XYZ file of C-alpha atoms in Angstrom:
698
model
C 13.562 -193.056 -37.793
C 10.773 -191.411 -39.845
C 8.826 -193.903 -41.915
C 8.202 -191.546 -44.809
C 9.463 -188.293 -46.252
C 6.567 -186.234 -44.923
C 7.842 -186.723 -41.373
C 11.286 -185.263 -41.988
C 12.494 -182.890 -39.265
C 13.188 -179.276 -40.242
C 16.696 -178.185 -41.194
C 17.285 -176.536 -37.807
C 16.588 -179.767 -35.910
C 18.794 -181.803 -38.224
C 21.628 -179.274 -37.880
C 21.414 -179.418 -34.084
C 21.596 -183.212 -34.214
C 24.532 -183.077 -36.611
C 26.534 -180.591 -34.546
C 25.827 -182.523 -31.346
C 26.736 -185.817 -32.966
C 30.030 -184.388 -34.176
C 30.823 -182.935 -30.753
C 30.708 -179.338 -31.941
C 28.938 -176.134 -31.017
C 26.349 -174.400 -33.180
C 27.395 -170.997 -34.427
C 24.997 -168.234 -35.463
C 26.491 -167.946 -38.929
C 26.200 -171.686 -39.457
C 22.531 -171.720 -38.420
C 21.772 -168.718 -40.628
C 23.490 -170.318 -43.602
C 21.761 -173.685 -43.166
C 18.366 -171.965 -43.031
C 19.160 -169.930 -46.137
C 20.341 -172.994 -48.081
C 17.208 -174.879 -47.096
C 15.001 -171.949 -48.156
C 16.860 -171.590 -51.476
C 16.382 -175.269 -52.286
C 12.694 -175.089 -51.408
C 12.084 -171.908 -53.410
C 14.387 -173.028 -56.272
C 16.317 -169.760 -56.093
C 20.079 -169.477 -56.595
C 22.015 -168.453 -53.488
C 25.523 -167.083 -52.919
C 26.808 -167.355 -49.341
C 30.021 -165.906 -47.977
C 30.944 -167.838 -44.846
C 34.214 -167.037 -43.135
C 36.702 -169.630 -41.949
C 35.426 -171.331 -38.813
C 31.740 -170.905 -39.671
C 31.247 -174.607 -40.288
C 29.887 -174.064 -43.781
C 30.289 -177.709 -44.829
C 27.655 -178.808 -42.315
C 25.573 -175.740 -43.126
C 25.071 -176.900 -46.710
C 25.350 -180.668 -46.252
C 22.480 -180.893 -43.755
C 19.851 -179.188 -45.976
C 21.291 -181.024 -49.003
C 20.826 -184.402 -47.326
C 17.339 -183.444 -46.192
C 16.404 -182.503 -49.763
C 17.809 -185.772 -51.110
C 15.807 -187.742 -48.535
C 12.639 -185.788 -49.319
C 12.889 -185.749 -53.127
C 14.756 -188.973 -53.812
C 17.153 -187.041 -56.067
C 20.884 -186.707 -55.526
C 22.516 -183.424 -54.584
C 25.867 -182.681 -56.246
C 28.571 -180.989 -54.183
C 31.393 -179.576 -56.309
C 34.776 -178.469 -54.955
C 37.886 -176.959 -56.505
C 40.501 -178.868 -54.516
C 41.256 -182.509 -53.818
C 41.850 -181.608 -50.162
C 38.233 -180.509 -49.663
C 36.900 -183.522 -51.560
C 38.811 -185.814 -49.225
C 37.658 -183.873 -46.167
C 34.032 -184.261 -47.242
C 34.196 -187.935 -48.203
C 36.628 -189.215 -45.577
C 35.558 -187.129 -42.570
C 32.477 -184.912 -42.789
C 29.994 -187.137 -44.624
C 30.635 -190.416 -42.733
C 30.249 -188.653 -39.372
C 27.209 -186.770 -40.595
C 25.568 -189.974 -41.799
C 26.046 -191.496 -38.341
C 24.569 -188.431 -36.650
C 21.477 -188.169 -38.882
C 20.674 -191.818 -39.569
C 18.024 -192.093 -36.823
C 16.202 -188.964 -38.038
C 15.909 -189.891 -41.721
C 14.089 -192.600 -43.698
C 17.435 -194.219 -44.493
C 21.084 -193.754 -43.700
C 22.459 -191.023 -46.006
C 24.626 -192.455 -48.763
C 27.421 -190.567 -50.474
C 29.930 -191.116 -53.255
C 32.789 -189.351 -54.979
C 32.852 -189.137 -58.757
C 35.826 -188.058 -60.832
C 36.506 -187.679 -64.529
C 36.776 -190.901 -66.511
C 40.503 -190.395 -67.026
C 41.036 -190.860 -63.274
C 39.966 -194.517 -63.510
C 41.842 -197.496 -64.916
C 40.416 -198.630 -68.274
C 40.239 -202.445 -68.262
C 39.777 -202.595 -72.035
C 42.806 -200.466 -72.807
C 44.898 -202.529 -70.434
C 43.683 -205.867 -71.823
C 43.922 -204.812 -75.464
C 47.482 -203.582 -75.083
C 46.816 -200.589 -77.306
C 49.957 -199.106 -78.897
C 51.728 -196.255 -77.173
C 50.703 -192.713 -77.986
C 53.936 -191.216 -76.698
C 56.955 -190.695 -78.906
C 59.842 -192.188 -76.914
C 62.326 -190.116 -78.875
C 61.128 -187.108 -76.885
C 62.365 -188.660 -73.655
C 65.831 -189.485 -72.426
C 66.618 -193.104 -71.397
C 66.413 -192.353 -67.688
C 62.881 -191.021 -68.009
C 61.835 -193.943 -70.182
C 63.179 -196.308 -67.516
C 61.379 -194.435 -64.720
C 58.149 -194.543 -66.706
C 58.631 -198.271 -67.241
C 58.865 -198.814 -63.483
C 55.698 -196.826 -62.966
C 53.923 -198.867 -65.637
C 54.894 -202.053 -63.811
C 53.552 -200.654 -60.538
C 50.253 -199.795 -62.223
C 49.998 -203.308 -63.650
C 50.643 -204.862 -60.237
C 48.125 -202.548 -58.594
C 45.524 -203.256 -61.298
C 45.307 -206.865 -60.120
C 44.323 -205.765 -56.616
C 42.296 -202.562 -56.891
C 38.560 -202.551 -56.325
C 37.944 -198.999 -57.530
C 40.545 -198.405 -60.265
C 40.999 -194.891 -58.854
C 44.401 -193.441 -59.695
C 44.618 -191.710 -56.309
C 44.988 -195.121 -54.655
C 48.493 -195.474 -56.098
C 51.044 -194.297 -53.523
C 53.484 -192.915 -54.397
C 51.778 -191.459 -57.430
C 52.639 -192.075 -61.058
C 53.316 -189.671 -63.918
C 50.687 -188.611 -66.428
C 52.770 -190.272 -69.144
C 52.576 -193.648 -67.413
C 48.917 -193.314 -66.452
C 47.820 -192.409 -69.997
C 48.699 -195.934 -71.071
C 45.888 -197.281 -68.881
C 43.190 -194.619 -69.117
C 40.879 -192.977 -71.629
C 38.978 -189.711 -71.732
C 35.193 -189.598 -71.895
C 35.406 -188.879 -75.625
C 37.744 -191.822 -76.226
C 35.582 -194.299 -74.322
C 33.714 -196.866 -76.416
C 30.778 -196.833 -74.025
C 29.661 -199.565 -71.667
C 27.390 -201.201 -74.257
C 30.101 -201.608 -76.917
C 33.133 -202.234 -74.705
C 33.960 -205.875 -73.897
C 34.925 -204.737 -70.393
C 31.859 -202.529 -69.997
C 30.271 -204.704 -67.336
C 33.366 -204.365 -65.121
C 34.317 -200.792 -66.043
C 35.647 -198.916 -63.011
C 34.319 -195.574 -64.258
C 30.864 -197.043 -64.865
C 30.876 -198.695 -61.448
C 31.730 -195.328 -59.893
C 28.820 -193.775 -61.782
C 26.498 -196.537 -60.564
C 27.541 -195.899 -56.967
C 26.995 -192.189 -57.484
C 23.552 -192.888 -58.938
C 22.518 -194.547 -55.679
C 23.924 -191.801 -53.436
C 22.174 -188.917 -51.734
C 25.245 -186.706 -52.024
C 27.704 -186.919 -54.926
C 31.019 -185.121 -54.415
C 32.812 -184.029 -57.574
C 35.017 -181.217 -58.871
C 34.339 -178.007 -60.785
C 35.853 -179.386 -63.984
C 33.588 -182.438 -64.078
C 30.619 -180.273 -63.129
C 31.361 -178.081 -66.151
C 31.776 -181.055 -68.470
C 28.474 -182.524 -67.291
C 26.688 -179.222 -67.852
C 28.170 -178.418 -71.246
C 28.604 -181.733 -73.053
C 25.912 -183.671 -74.859
C 26.509 -186.763 -72.728
C 25.630 -187.015 -69.020
C 28.512 -187.522 -66.610
C 26.827 -186.984 -63.260
C 23.639 -188.727 -62.084
C 20.335 -186.893 -62.372
C 20.194 -183.980 -59.933
C 18.272 -180.776 -59.398
C 20.465 -179.110 -56.746
C 24.167 -178.238 -56.932
C 26.306 -176.864 -54.115
C 29.461 -175.167 -55.398
C 31.980 -174.910 -52.569
C 35.168 -172.891 -53.180
C 32.954 -170.979 -55.609
C 35.535 -168.212 -56.018
C 37.433 -170.636 -58.281
C 34.485 -171.693 -60.442
C 35.129 -169.312 -63.348
C 38.826 -170.183 -63.641
C 38.160 -173.931 -63.490
C 35.408 -173.763 -66.089
C 37.600 -171.598 -68.312
C 40.317 -174.264 -68.150
C 37.830 -176.931 -69.251
C 36.750 -174.982 -72.333
C 40.226 -173.777 -73.346
C 41.464 -175.400 -76.552
C 45.103 -175.896 -77.511
C 46.992 -176.630 -80.693
C 50.673 -177.444 -81.047
C 53.102 -179.716 -82.796
C 52.433 -182.297 -80.057
C 48.649 -182.360 -80.449
C 48.931 -182.684 -84.221
C 51.607 -185.391 -83.972
C 49.438 -187.413 -81.580
C 46.558 -187.267 -84.052
C 48.908 -188.354 -86.864
C 50.231 -191.314 -84.879
C 46.750 -192.513 -83.988
C 45.271 -192.029 -87.447
C 48.371 -193.277 -89.292
C 47.740 -196.836 -88.114
C 44.297 -196.872 -89.714
C 44.374 -194.839 -92.949
C 46.491 -194.470 -96.056
C 49.910 -193.068 -95.310
C 49.573 -190.269 -97.814
C 46.525 -188.823 -96.049
C 48.253 -188.959 -92.669
C 51.382 -187.404 -94.185
C 49.344 -184.394 -95.240
C 48.420 -183.729 -91.601
C 52.010 -184.362 -90.546
C 53.236 -181.755 -93.009
C 50.651 -179.244 -91.804
C 51.829 -179.896 -88.237
C 55.427 -179.257 -89.270
C 54.369 -175.970 -90.868
C 52.656 -175.053 -87.604
C 55.769 -175.954 -85.615
C 58.001 -173.793 -87.817
C 55.613 -170.857 -87.623
C 55.139 -170.991 -83.843
C 58.874 -171.386 -83.232
C 59.569 -167.861 -84.518
C 56.327 -166.139 -83.453
C 56.372 -163.873 -80.380
C 54.425 -165.255 -77.409
C 51.367 -163.393 -76.202
C 47.883 -162.464 -77.277
C 47.072 -162.617 -80.989
C 44.883 -159.587 -81.709
C 44.904 -159.775 -85.498
C 45.336 -162.934 -87.539
C 48.513 -162.868 -89.650
C 47.975 -164.305 -93.115
C 50.633 -166.966 -92.542
C 48.959 -168.168 -89.350
C 45.519 -168.136 -90.931
C 46.742 -170.227 -93.851
C 48.524 -172.687 -91.562
C 45.495 -173.129 -89.299
C 43.366 -173.745 -92.383
C 45.875 -176.355 -93.602
C 45.780 -178.139 -90.237
C 41.999 -178.024 -90.156
C 41.563 -179.362 -93.687
C 44.208 -182.068 -93.288
C 42.557 -183.241 -90.065
C 39.208 -183.354 -91.847
C 40.746 -185.418 -94.650
C 41.951 -187.945 -92.054
C 38.502 -188.028 -90.434
C 36.946 -188.721 -93.823
C 39.497 -191.444 -94.564
C 38.588 -193.246 -91.335
C 35.091 -193.813 -92.682
C 31.877 -194.248 -90.648
C 32.359 -193.846 -86.915
C 30.552 -197.074 -86.028
C 32.306 -199.090 -88.729
C 34.001 -201.571 -86.367
C 31.349 -201.896 -83.692
C 31.797 -205.679 -83.670
C 35.597 -205.457 -83.398
C 36.219 -203.853 -79.961
C 39.996 -203.642 -80.272
C 39.899 -201.886 -83.628
C 36.920 -199.821 -82.465
C 39.009 -198.544 -79.554
C 41.827 -197.488 -81.841
C 39.386 -195.768 -84.201
C 37.620 -193.971 -81.347
C 40.960 -192.668 -80.051
C 41.898 -191.484 -83.550
C 38.558 -189.767 -84.091
C 38.861 -188.030 -80.718
C 42.261 -186.468 -81.373
C 41.444 -185.598 -84.981
C 38.191 -183.940 -83.927
C 40.057 -181.909 -81.325
C 42.678 -180.751 -83.840
C 40.081 -179.918 -86.474
C 37.653 -178.191 -84.119
C 40.340 -176.196 -82.302
C 41.859 -174.935 -85.553
C 38.399 -173.910 -86.768
C 37.638 -172.293 -83.416
C 40.823 -170.219 -83.619
C 39.951 -169.064 -87.113
C 36.398 -168.230 -86.033
C 37.772 -166.084 -83.215
C 38.833 -163.570 -85.866
C 35.503 -163.514 -87.682
C 33.874 -165.297 -90.635
C 36.458 -164.061 -93.128
C 39.248 -165.736 -91.162
C 37.272 -168.916 -90.550
C 36.533 -169.521 -94.191
C 34.441 -172.446 -95.343
C 36.006 -174.988 -93.047
C 35.344 -178.640 -93.634
C 33.199 -179.564 -90.945
C 56.613 -172.207 -62.382
C 57.280 -168.448 -62.601
C 53.753 -167.679 -61.454
C 53.951 -163.893 -61.653
C 50.624 -162.362 -60.700
C 51.708 -158.735 -60.528
C 50.679 -155.570 -62.260
C 53.467 -154.029 -64.349
C 53.469 -150.523 -63.081
C 55.019 -148.950 -60.024
C 52.831 -145.882 -60.563
C 49.602 -145.356 -58.677
C 47.488 -144.954 -61.781
C 44.186 -146.764 -62.031
C 42.982 -144.343 -64.670
C 46.063 -144.968 -66.783
C 45.374 -148.676 -66.622
C 41.752 -148.099 -67.501
C 42.663 -146.249 -70.673
C 45.395 -148.737 -71.519
C 42.963 -151.597 -71.098
C 41.380 -150.812 -74.448
C 44.684 -151.189 -76.248
C 47.459 -153.668 -75.609
C 49.855 -155.571 -77.806
C 48.918 -155.307 -81.455
C 45.740 -153.540 -80.398
C 44.433 -150.084 -79.654
C 42.487 -147.574 -81.652
C 38.814 -147.382 -82.481
C 38.861 -150.388 -84.774
C 40.406 -152.640 -82.120
C 37.797 -151.561 -79.564
C 35.020 -152.152 -82.060
C 36.299 -155.649 -82.803
C 36.563 -156.386 -79.087
C 32.854 -155.733 -78.600
C 31.975 -158.580 -80.975
C 34.804 -161.013 -80.390
C 33.778 -163.946 -78.218
C 37.152 -165.641 -77.754
C 40.806 -164.788 -77.404
C 43.760 -166.588 -78.991
C 47.289 -166.489 -77.604
C 50.642 -168.193 -77.999
C 52.495 -169.665 -75.034
C 56.217 -170.045 -75.483
C 57.716 -173.516 -75.250
C 59.486 -174.723 -72.125
C 61.828 -177.674 -72.143
C 60.232 -180.399 -74.244
C 56.858 -178.622 -74.260
C 56.583 -176.916 -77.674
C 55.077 -173.481 -78.275
C 51.318 -173.842 -77.976
C 48.405 -171.853 -79.361
C 45.449 -171.570 -76.988
C 41.912 -170.289 -77.403
C 39.452 -169.483 -74.613
C 36.196 -167.565 -74.187
C 36.357 -163.959 -73.070
C 33.589 -164.887 -70.640
C 32.074 -168.130 -69.394
C 29.136 -166.336 -67.768
C 26.790 -167.110 -70.636
C 27.719 -170.797 -70.570
C 27.206 -170.997 -66.811
C 23.889 -169.176 -67.025
C 22.511 -171.437 -69.756
C 24.095 -174.758 -68.868
C 24.632 -174.812 -65.092
C 22.082 -172.416 -63.604
C 19.324 -172.984 -66.135
C 17.781 -176.279 -65.021
C 18.757 -176.584 -61.380
C 19.092 -174.711 -58.109
C 22.675 -173.693 -57.371
C 24.166 -172.703 -54.012
C 27.579 -171.037 -54.292
C 29.707 -170.624 -51.189
C 33.209 -169.634 -50.141
C 34.989 -167.632 -47.480
C 35.675 -165.062 -50.211
C 32.797 -163.938 -52.414
C 31.872 -160.379 -51.404
C 34.568 -158.377 -53.179
C 34.547 -154.678 -52.413
C 31.746 -155.452 -49.964
C 29.289 -156.843 -52.545
C 28.693 -160.007 -54.572
C 28.318 -158.047 -57.811
C 31.775 -158.750 -59.270
C 31.502 -162.526 -59.055
C 27.801 -162.704 -59.880
C 28.551 -160.972 -63.199
C 31.288 -163.506 -63.924
C 28.840 -166.326 -63.160
C 26.307 -164.856 -65.592
C 23.645 -164.306 -62.910
C 21.263 -161.383 -63.338
C 19.551 -159.262 -60.717
C 16.471 -160.970 -59.347
C 17.721 -164.466 -60.168
C 19.781 -164.943 -57.017
C 20.220 -163.890 -53.405
C 23.481 -162.973 -51.680
C 24.154 -163.566 -47.988
C 27.220 -162.868 -45.843
C 26.943 -164.825 -42.585
C 30.179 -163.350 -41.269
C 32.852 -165.176 -39.327
C 33.100 -166.465 -35.756
C 36.495 -164.765 -35.498
C 36.747 -161.371 -33.812
C 38.967 -159.939 -36.530
C 39.590 -156.471 -35.002
C 40.753 -158.058 -31.731
C 42.583 -161.059 -33.162
C 44.386 -159.573 -36.151
C 46.142 -156.490 -37.480
C 46.259 -155.358 -41.100
C 49.461 -153.401 -41.589
C 50.109 -151.473 -44.804
C 53.699 -150.250 -45.137
C 52.967 -146.805 -46.575
C 56.528 -145.622 -45.866
C 57.937 -148.028 -48.456
C 58.385 -147.100 -52.128
C 55.868 -148.373 -54.633
C 56.928 -151.705 -56.137
C 58.771 -151.505 -59.435
C 59.580 -153.915 -62.231
C 63.192 -154.569 -61.230
C 62.684 -157.259 -58.642
C 62.248 -156.959 -54.886
C 63.393 -153.511 -53.630
C 66.064 -153.554 -50.921
C 63.739 -151.605 -48.625
C 61.239 -154.471 -48.867
C 63.899 -156.996 -47.855
C 64.811 -154.848 -44.833
C 61.154 -154.551 -43.834
C 60.603 -158.317 -44.128
C 63.690 -158.985 -41.981
C 62.504 -156.646 -39.230
C 59.024 -158.170 -39.195
C 60.307 -161.742 -39.060
C 62.744 -160.905 -36.247
C 59.878 -159.366 -34.249
C 57.699 -162.430 -34.893
C 60.456 -164.919 -34.046
C 59.932 -166.712 -37.354
C 56.315 -167.929 -37.639
C 55.932 -166.246 -41.031
C 54.180 -167.159 -44.276
C 55.529 -165.001 -47.089
C 53.206 -164.688 -50.097
C 54.959 -163.263 -53.146
C 53.763 -162.148 -56.552
C 56.336 -164.282 -58.378
C 58.728 -167.133 -57.743
C 61.516 -164.776 -58.707
C 60.614 -162.467 -55.811
C 60.149 -165.376 -53.382
C 63.562 -166.831 -54.239
C 65.266 -163.440 -54.096
C 63.848 -162.797 -50.633
C 64.834 -166.280 -49.483
C 68.421 -165.929 -50.657
C 68.835 -162.468 -49.150
C 67.288 -163.318 -45.781
C 68.947 -166.681 -45.230
C 72.181 -164.742 -44.785
C 70.625 -162.267 -42.334
C 68.243 -164.300 -40.160
C 68.833 -167.102 -37.691
C 65.433 -168.762 -38.249
C 64.849 -171.671 -40.677
C 63.586 -170.349 -44.016
C 61.864 -172.615 -46.533
C 61.057 -171.666 -50.119
C 58.501 -173.211 -52.445
C 60.357 -175.535 -54.777
C 62.780 -176.796 -52.130
C 60.494 -179.817 -51.687
C 56.901 -180.755 -52.444
C 54.492 -178.070 -51.279
C 52.710 -180.456 -48.911
C 55.996 -181.451 -47.278
C 57.083 -177.818 -46.912
C 53.771 -176.877 -45.266
C 54.150 -179.840 -42.906
C 57.654 -178.682 -41.905
C 56.421 -175.120 -41.497
C 53.529 -176.160 -39.263
C 55.749 -178.419 -37.153
C 58.314 -175.781 -36.128
C 57.081 -172.353 -34.925
C 60.457 -170.744 -35.650
C 60.260 -171.655 -39.352
C 59.264 -169.316 -42.198
C 57.821 -170.403 -45.541
C 58.016 -168.280 -48.696
C 56.203 -169.020 -51.931
C 53.771 -167.893 -54.567
C 50.341 -168.571 -56.012
C 49.481 -172.017 -54.601
C 50.319 -170.872 -51.075
C 47.897 -167.931 -51.298
C 44.971 -170.357 -51.140
C 46.385 -173.715 -50.110
C 47.777 -173.293 -46.577
C 45.790 -174.161 -43.453
C 48.086 -173.858 -40.422
C 46.241 -173.050 -37.186
C 48.213 -172.322 -34.030
C 51.402 -170.445 -33.157
C 53.377 -171.593 -36.215
C 51.669 -168.888 -38.275
C 51.591 -165.478 -36.631
C 52.615 -163.257 -39.541
C 51.470 -163.233 -43.173
C 53.569 -161.018 -45.447
C 52.251 -160.012 -48.889
C 54.871 -158.287 -51.020
C 52.550 -156.474 -53.447
C 48.985 -156.240 -54.690
C 48.487 -159.375 -56.823
C 47.221 -157.865 -60.055
C 47.256 -160.160 -63.093
C 50.462 -160.137 -65.087
C 50.351 -157.368 -67.682
C 51.101 -159.937 -70.367
C 48.416 -162.366 -69.195
C 46.594 -162.797 -72.521
C 43.205 -163.796 -71.175
C 43.019 -161.230 -68.369
C 44.217 -158.408 -70.623
C 41.760 -159.375 -73.358
C 38.881 -159.553 -70.887
C 39.879 -156.178 -69.471
C 39.959 -154.631 -72.931
C 36.610 -156.213 -73.811
C 34.922 -154.704 -70.743
C 36.359 -151.299 -71.586
C 35.215 -151.603 -75.199
C 31.653 -152.274 -74.045
C 31.606 -149.189 -71.826
C 32.646 -150.712 -68.502
C 35.652 -150.203 -66.271
C 37.989 -152.929 -67.460
C 40.555 -152.394 -64.728
C 38.047 -152.685 -61.879
C 36.063 -155.533 -63.475
C 39.084 -157.708 -64.184
C 42.398 -156.640 -62.651
C 41.078 -155.213 -59.384
C 38.630 -158.092 -58.936
C 41.433 -160.614 -59.473
C 43.642 -158.780 -56.972
C 40.853 -158.461 -54.393
C 40.119 -162.165 -54.549
C 43.736 -163.190 -54.055
C 44.327 -160.602 -51.326
C 41.324 -161.887 -49.400
C 42.478 -165.474 -49.832
C 46.013 -164.591 -48.742
C 44.871 -162.618 -45.698
C 42.602 -165.522 -44.817
C 45.649 -167.694 -44.085
C 46.163 -165.855 -40.755
C 43.198 -166.850 -38.586
C 42.414 -170.540 -38.913
C 41.196 -171.285 -35.372
C 39.480 -169.373 -32.577
C 42.762 -168.997 -30.661
C 44.840 -167.614 -33.528
C 46.235 -164.086 -33.421
C 48.625 -162.231 -35.671
C 49.418 -159.705 -38.362
C 48.830 -159.459 -42.109
C 51.538 -157.149 -43.480
C 51.100 -155.766 -47.003
C 54.288 -154.067 -48.166
C 52.699 -152.391 -51.187
C 51.682 -148.836 -50.155
C 49.116 -148.646 -52.960
C 46.735 -150.634 -50.754
C 46.314 -147.474 -48.679
C 46.925 -144.727 -51.228
C 45.542 -145.747 -54.635
C 42.093 -144.773 -55.876
C 41.105 -148.419 -56.017
C 42.336 -149.109 -52.449
C 38.840 -148.822 -50.966
C 37.579 -151.671 -53.141
C 40.519 -153.864 -52.139
C 40.317 -153.022 -48.430
C 36.582 -153.717 -48.364
C 37.323 -157.190 -49.745
C 39.515 -158.077 -46.747
C 38.496 -159.310 -43.290
C 37.830 -156.420 -40.862
C 41.197 -156.491 -39.087
C 42.357 -153.534 -37.009
C 44.370 -151.387 -39.401
C 47.595 -149.458 -39.011
C 50.409 -148.020 -41.088
C 52.798 -147.659 -38.121
C 55.690 -150.175 -38.373
C 56.729 -149.653 -34.734
C 53.265 -150.618 -33.448
C 53.281 -153.740 -35.579
C 56.717 -154.882 -34.440
C 55.744 -154.312 -30.800
C 52.558 -156.344 -31.299
C 54.502 -159.199 -32.885
C 57.005 -159.242 -30.012
C 54.145 -159.471 -27.497
C 52.532 -162.304 -29.442
C 55.862 -164.141 -29.592
C 56.391 -163.720 -25.850
C 52.893 -165.054 -25.134
C 53.219 -168.067 -27.445
C-alpha cells in the first residue's frame, strides 16, 4: 500500500487491478474511457463520453474517480438517474472495487449513498406528533385504514432502523403515510436548532458522505445542491453524471413549480393553526377562486395571461404574503422546537405558494407580475404526414399562439406556464418551468467543478451537439468521446424498418400494424419486447393479439413493472408490451429477448406544453425547433429502445420499427445516425427468416 499520495499508481494500472480483482476482462473502450476521465479530471476540463452497453463504463469512471479522491482528499460525487443504478454501484460495484484497490491506495476507498432529506425518517417530527397535513375527507375509509396500517409499520420500523432510510421498509409505504414522518430540506429546523439534531438520520447520512471518497446520489439532489443557497452534498470538485441523457429532464422536474387548490389548502391548514383566522381565510378564499377558475379552464399551455387568471394569481400571491407577515419573524420561536417546527412548515408552504404565483405572473412579463409583495404516456407526434418542414413552421405557433407578436414574445420569455387537467382526486394544476435549464447548469453545476457526463446514448445524429446545447456547454469548454461498444452490432443485430406499412395516424393502432406484429412474434416464437408510443396502443395490441397468438402476452399495468419484467425474463416464449418506462428500464440478456418492436417514432406529444413551447422558442430565435426539440427527443428514446436488444456478448436479434418515416422522412438520417450500427433491411421476409433461425438455434 502506498504510504503517501505521490506514490499512487496511474489510472491504467489501477484499472487492470480492478478488472482482475473483479474477474473480468479489460476492453479497449473501457481503457480508453478511463484514460480520458483521468485526463479530464487532471486538466479540469468537462468531458462527455458515450459508452455502449457492455463497455464497463462504471469501472471506467470509478477507478479514476477513486484515484482523484485518494490524491486530493476531496470526495467525488457520482450522480445517477435511477435507483437501480444507485443500488448496483453501492451494493455491488463499489464494495468489490474497494477490495480490489485497497492494497494499491493509501487507504481503503470509502463510499456512501446520499438521498434527499425527505427520504429519511425525521425523529423530531415523529416525537413531536405534529398534526396531520392531509385532509382525511379527501380519502375514502378503506384508504384511511390502509394508511393507518402503513403508519403503524413505520412506527414499528422506526424503533429498529439504524439509517432511517425509507427504502429499508419492505413492502414500501405510500407517500401519504411517509409524509407524516419526514420533512423536506426547507422544512427542516436544522441540526443546531432541532432537539433531535444530534441523532438526525439525514445529518448522519451527510456525515458519512463527508468521510467518503465516492458519494453516490441522484440527479435531483445534485441539482438541488447546485442551485440552492444551502449545501446538500459534501465539498467536491469532481462530478460524474451517469445516465446523463436524463439530466435535463430531471433538473427540469426539480425547478418546476406547481399551484393548485391542494397546495393552497395545505398552506392554509399549516398557517391557520398559528395566525388569526381572518388572515388564513383570505388565502382560503383565494384558493377557492383558483379552484373555480381552473375547473373550467382548458388544459394545455397558457400563451397569454387571461385577466381573470392574472387577477386570481395576484390574489393568491398577496394572501400568501399576508399570512407570511402574520406569522412574524422567522426565528421567533427558536427556543420552542415544537412550535418552531410548525412555523417552519407553514413558512415553507406559504413561500412556495407565494413564489410560484409570482413566478407565473413574471412569466408573462413585468406588466403581468405587478408589484408583488415580496398513465397514458403518449409520446407520439400528431401527424401521419411525412412533413418535417410543416412541423418546423408550425413550431412557431401553437395553441393561442402564432403570428409575429407571439414569436417576438417567445424570444424573451424565460418560462412556460401550463394547466394539467385533474385526474381522480388530483385537482387541475398550474405548472411553470424554464424553457431551458442550460443556463442554470452552466452557471451552477459546471461553473466550479469538473463534470464527466456519460451514457450509452449521448451522440444523437452522430454528434454530441444536441445534448451539449441542452446542458449549456459551449464550444471549447468540453470534449466529446465515443468509445464505441464491445458488441458487433452489424453481425449480432438487424434494424428492420417496415416501409411497406402505412404511416401511423391518429386513430389508434392500424390493423396492418397488428398483422405485422403478429407475424414477427410468430417468427420469433415469443421473445418479444413491444415498445409503444402510448398505453392506449399497447393495450390495443395486447387485446388484439391475445386472441391470435398462442404465446403468453403481458402488458404493462397487469402487475408491477418489475414483476412483469421478471416474468418476461423467466419464460422465453413470453412477450411484454408497454410504454415509456420500458423504453429505458429493461435489462434482459439472453434468449428471452430476441425481438424489440417499436410501433412509431416517439416524438413528443403535440400537446406537450413544455416541449411545444421549447420548440417554438428555438424557432423564434432563428433555429430549427423541430430538430432541436422533437427530433432530439425522438432520437434519444429510439436509441434507448433499440438498446434493449443486445445486453450481453451472446445476444442476437432484431429491432423492428413499424413506422416507415424512419426510412423515408427528411429527418430520418438524423434518427438513424443516433441508433447502434445494426445491419439494416426493409424486407419483411428476410427478417422473419432470420427470426426463425434464431429461434431454432436458441
